[in-house]
CSV table of C-alpha atoms in Angstrom, one decimal:
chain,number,residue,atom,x,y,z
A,41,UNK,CA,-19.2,4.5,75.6
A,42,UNK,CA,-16.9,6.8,73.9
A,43,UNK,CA,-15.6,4.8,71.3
A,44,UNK,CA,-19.6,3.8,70.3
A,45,UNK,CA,-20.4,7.8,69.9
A,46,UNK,CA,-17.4,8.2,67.9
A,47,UNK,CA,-18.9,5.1,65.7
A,48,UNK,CA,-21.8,7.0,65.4
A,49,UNK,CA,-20.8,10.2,64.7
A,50,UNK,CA,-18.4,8.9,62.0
A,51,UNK,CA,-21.2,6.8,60.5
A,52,UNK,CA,-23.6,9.7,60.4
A,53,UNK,CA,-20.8,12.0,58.3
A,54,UNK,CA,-20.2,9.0,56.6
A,55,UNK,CA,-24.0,8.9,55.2
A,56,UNK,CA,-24.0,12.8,55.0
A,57,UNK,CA,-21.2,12.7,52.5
A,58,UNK,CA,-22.3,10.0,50.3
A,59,UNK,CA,-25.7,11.8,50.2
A,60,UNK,CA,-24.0,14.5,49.1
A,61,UNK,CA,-22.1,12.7,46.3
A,62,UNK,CA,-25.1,11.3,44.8
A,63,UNK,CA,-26.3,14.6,43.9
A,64,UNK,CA,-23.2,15.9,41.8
A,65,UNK,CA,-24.1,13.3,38.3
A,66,UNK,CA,-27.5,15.4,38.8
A,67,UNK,CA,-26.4,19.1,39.5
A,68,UNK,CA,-23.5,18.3,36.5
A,69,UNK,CA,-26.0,17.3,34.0
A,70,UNK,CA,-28.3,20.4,34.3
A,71,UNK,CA,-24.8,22.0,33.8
A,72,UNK,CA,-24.5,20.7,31.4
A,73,UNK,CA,-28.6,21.4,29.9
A,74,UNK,CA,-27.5,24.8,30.4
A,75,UNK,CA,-24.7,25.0,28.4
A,76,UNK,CA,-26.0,23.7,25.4
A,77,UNK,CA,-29.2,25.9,25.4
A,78,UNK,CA,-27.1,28.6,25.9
A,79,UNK,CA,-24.7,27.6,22.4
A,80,UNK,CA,-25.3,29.3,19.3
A,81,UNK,CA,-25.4,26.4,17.2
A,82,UNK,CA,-25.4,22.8,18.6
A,83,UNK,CA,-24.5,19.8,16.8
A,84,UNK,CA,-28.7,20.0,15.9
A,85,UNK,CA,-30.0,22.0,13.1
A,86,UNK,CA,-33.0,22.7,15.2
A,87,UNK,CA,-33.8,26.9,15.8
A,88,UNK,CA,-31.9,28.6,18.8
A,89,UNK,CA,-32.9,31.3,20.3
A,90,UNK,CA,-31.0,34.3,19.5
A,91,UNK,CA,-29.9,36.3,22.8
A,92,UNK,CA,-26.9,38.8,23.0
A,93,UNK,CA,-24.4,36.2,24.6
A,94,UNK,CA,-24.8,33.8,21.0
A,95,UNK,CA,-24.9,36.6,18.4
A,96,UNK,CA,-21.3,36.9,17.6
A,97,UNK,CA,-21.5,33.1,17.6
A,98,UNK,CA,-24.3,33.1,15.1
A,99,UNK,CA,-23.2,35.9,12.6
A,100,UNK,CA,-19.1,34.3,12.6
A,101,UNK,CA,-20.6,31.3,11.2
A,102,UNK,CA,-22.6,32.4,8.2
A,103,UNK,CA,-21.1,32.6,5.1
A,104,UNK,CA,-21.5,35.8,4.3
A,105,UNK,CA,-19.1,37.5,0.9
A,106,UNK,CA,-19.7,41.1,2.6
A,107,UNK,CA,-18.3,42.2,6.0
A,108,UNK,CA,-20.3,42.9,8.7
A,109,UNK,CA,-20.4,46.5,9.4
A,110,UNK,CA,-22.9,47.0,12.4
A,111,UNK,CA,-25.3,44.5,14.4
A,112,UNK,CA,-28.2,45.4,16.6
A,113,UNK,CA,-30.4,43.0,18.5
A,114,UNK,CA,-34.0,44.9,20.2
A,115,UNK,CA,-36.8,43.4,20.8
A,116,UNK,CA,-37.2,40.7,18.5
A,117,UNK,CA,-35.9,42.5,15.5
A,118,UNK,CA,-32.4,41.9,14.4
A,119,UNK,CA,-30.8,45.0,12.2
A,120,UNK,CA,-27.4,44.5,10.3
A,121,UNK,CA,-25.3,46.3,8.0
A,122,UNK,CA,-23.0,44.4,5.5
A,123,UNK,CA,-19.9,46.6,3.9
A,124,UNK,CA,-18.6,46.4,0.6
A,125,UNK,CA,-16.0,48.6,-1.0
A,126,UNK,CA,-16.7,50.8,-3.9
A,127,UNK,CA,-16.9,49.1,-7.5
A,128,UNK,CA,-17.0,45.5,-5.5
A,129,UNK,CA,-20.8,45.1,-4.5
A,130,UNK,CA,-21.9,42.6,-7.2
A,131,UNK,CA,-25.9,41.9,-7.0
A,132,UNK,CA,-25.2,38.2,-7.0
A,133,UNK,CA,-23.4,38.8,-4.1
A,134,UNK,CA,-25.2,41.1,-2.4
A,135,UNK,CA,-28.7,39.1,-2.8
A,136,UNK,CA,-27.1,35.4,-1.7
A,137,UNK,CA,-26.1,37.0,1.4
A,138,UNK,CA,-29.5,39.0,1.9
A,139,UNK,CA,-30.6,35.2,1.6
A,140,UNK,CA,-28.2,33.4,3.9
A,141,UNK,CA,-29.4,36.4,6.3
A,142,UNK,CA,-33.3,35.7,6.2
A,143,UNK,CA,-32.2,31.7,6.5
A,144,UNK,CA,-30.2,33.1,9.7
A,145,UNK,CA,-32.9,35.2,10.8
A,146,UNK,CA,-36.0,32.5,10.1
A,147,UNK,CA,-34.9,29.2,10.1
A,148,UNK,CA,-31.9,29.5,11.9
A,149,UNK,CA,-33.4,31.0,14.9
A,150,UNK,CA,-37.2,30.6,16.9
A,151,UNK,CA,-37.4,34.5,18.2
A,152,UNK,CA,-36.2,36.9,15.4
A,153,UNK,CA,-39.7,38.4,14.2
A,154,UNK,CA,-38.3,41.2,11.8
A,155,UNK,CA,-34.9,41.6,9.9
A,156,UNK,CA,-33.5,45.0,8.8
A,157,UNK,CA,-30.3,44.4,6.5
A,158,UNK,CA,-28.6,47.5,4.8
A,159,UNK,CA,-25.9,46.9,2.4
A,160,UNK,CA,-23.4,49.9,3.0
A,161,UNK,CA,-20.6,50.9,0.1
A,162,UNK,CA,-17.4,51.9,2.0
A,163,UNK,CA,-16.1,55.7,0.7
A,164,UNK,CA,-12.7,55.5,-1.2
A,165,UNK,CA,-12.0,59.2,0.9
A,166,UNK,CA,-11.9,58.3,4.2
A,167,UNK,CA,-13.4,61.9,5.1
A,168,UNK,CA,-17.0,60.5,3.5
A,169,UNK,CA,-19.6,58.9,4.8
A,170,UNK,CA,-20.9,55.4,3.3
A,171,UNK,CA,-23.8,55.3,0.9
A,172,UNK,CA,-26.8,52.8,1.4
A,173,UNK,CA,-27.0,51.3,-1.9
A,174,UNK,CA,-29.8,48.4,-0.7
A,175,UNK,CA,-32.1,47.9,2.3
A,176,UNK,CA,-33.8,45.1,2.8
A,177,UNK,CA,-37.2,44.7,5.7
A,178,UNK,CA,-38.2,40.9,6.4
A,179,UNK,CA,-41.0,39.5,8.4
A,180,UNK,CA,-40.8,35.7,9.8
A,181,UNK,CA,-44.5,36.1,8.5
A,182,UNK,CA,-43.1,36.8,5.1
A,183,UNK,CA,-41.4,33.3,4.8
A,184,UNK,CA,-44.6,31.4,5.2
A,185,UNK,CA,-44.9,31.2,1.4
A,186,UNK,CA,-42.4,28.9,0.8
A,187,UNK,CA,-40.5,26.6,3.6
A,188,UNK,CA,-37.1,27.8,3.9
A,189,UNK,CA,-35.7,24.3,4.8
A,190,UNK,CA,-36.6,23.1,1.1
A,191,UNK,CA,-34.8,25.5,-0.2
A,192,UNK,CA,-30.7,25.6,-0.9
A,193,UNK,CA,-28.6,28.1,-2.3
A,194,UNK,CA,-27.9,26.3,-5.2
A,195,UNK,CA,-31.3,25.1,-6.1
A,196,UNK,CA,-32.8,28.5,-6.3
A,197,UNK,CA,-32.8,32.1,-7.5
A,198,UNK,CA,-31.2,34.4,-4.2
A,199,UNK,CA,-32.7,36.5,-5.9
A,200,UNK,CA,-35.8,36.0,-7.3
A,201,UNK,CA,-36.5,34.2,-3.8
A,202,UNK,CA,-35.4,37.2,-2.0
A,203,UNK,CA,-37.4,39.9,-4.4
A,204,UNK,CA,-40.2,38.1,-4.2
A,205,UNK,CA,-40.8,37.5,-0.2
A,206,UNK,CA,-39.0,41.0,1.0
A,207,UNK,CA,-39.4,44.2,1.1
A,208,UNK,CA,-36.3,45.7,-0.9
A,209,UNK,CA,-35.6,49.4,-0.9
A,210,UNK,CA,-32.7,50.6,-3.9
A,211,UNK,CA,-31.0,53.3,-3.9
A,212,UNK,CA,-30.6,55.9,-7.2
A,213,UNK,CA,-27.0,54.8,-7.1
A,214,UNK,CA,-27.8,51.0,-7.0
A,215,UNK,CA,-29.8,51.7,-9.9
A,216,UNK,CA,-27.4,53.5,-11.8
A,217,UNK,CA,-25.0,51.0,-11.5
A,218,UNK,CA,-27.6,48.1,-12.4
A,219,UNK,CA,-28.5,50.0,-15.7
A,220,UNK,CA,-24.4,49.9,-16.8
């Protein structure tokens, strides 16, 4: 009798364990799930949602000509301020990256509603503060007059495409600079 209850406890751990085996291709494919929702950018170009643990992600891969100076994620707004020295802050510079920023903000992402970019000019005295020079305030509402996907970089105006769906606010030194 002993050795048929030893069978039978060895069969039942037997059948316990290889239960318990057939669940790990499960529990390492929601792992998995998981890690990809939780990626900045995927191998898709679909929309991510922005959260504070894929930000740096996000901003390190845009191509941006200005530094980024200051990042703030609240409540569906997304605020940033791009750097440029003093006597380096060309305005077809400045307005390609205010564009790759709304495609960031927009296109690249399902839950950014509003978009605060200020362009700051670095002081040459280091006892000075930085001067805003251009602000600009974007709405994901503001993009539905023209689809952001059909548009590239090269095909339009930054520019004109950014003037003409943003708020922009200039600064008197901006403007003195532009007039030169």
């Amino acid at each position: 009798m002993k050795g048929m209850s030893r069978l039978l406890i060895v069969a039942v751990v037997s059948i316990g364990i290889a239960f318990c085996l057939s669940w790990l291709p499960k529990l390492d494919s929601k792992s998995r799930l998981n890690a990809q929702e939780a990626s900045a950018f995927g191998s898709s170009s679909a929309a991510k949602q922005l959260n504070d643990q894929n930000l740096v992600d996000l901003l390190m891969k845009q191509p941006l000509f200005m530094d980024i100076g200051h990042v703030e994620w609240s409540d569906s707004i997304l605020s940033i301020d791009l750097k440029t020295k003093q006597g380096q802050a060309d305005a077809d510079f400045i307005y390609r990256d205010l564009y790759t920023l709304s495609r960031l903000g927009f296109n690249g992402t399902k839950n950014v509603s509003q978009l605060l970019v200020r362009i700051m000019e670095l002081p040459t005295n280091p006892n000075s503060q930085s001067q805003l020079l251009v602000a600009m305030e974007a709405r994901r509402e503001d993009t539905k007059k023209t689809d952001l996907n059909l548009t590239q970089p090269g095909i339009i105006n930054a520019e004109q495409y950014v003037s003409s769906h943003f708020r922009l606010t200039f600064t008197p030194r901006w403007l003195d600079r532009q007039s030169h």
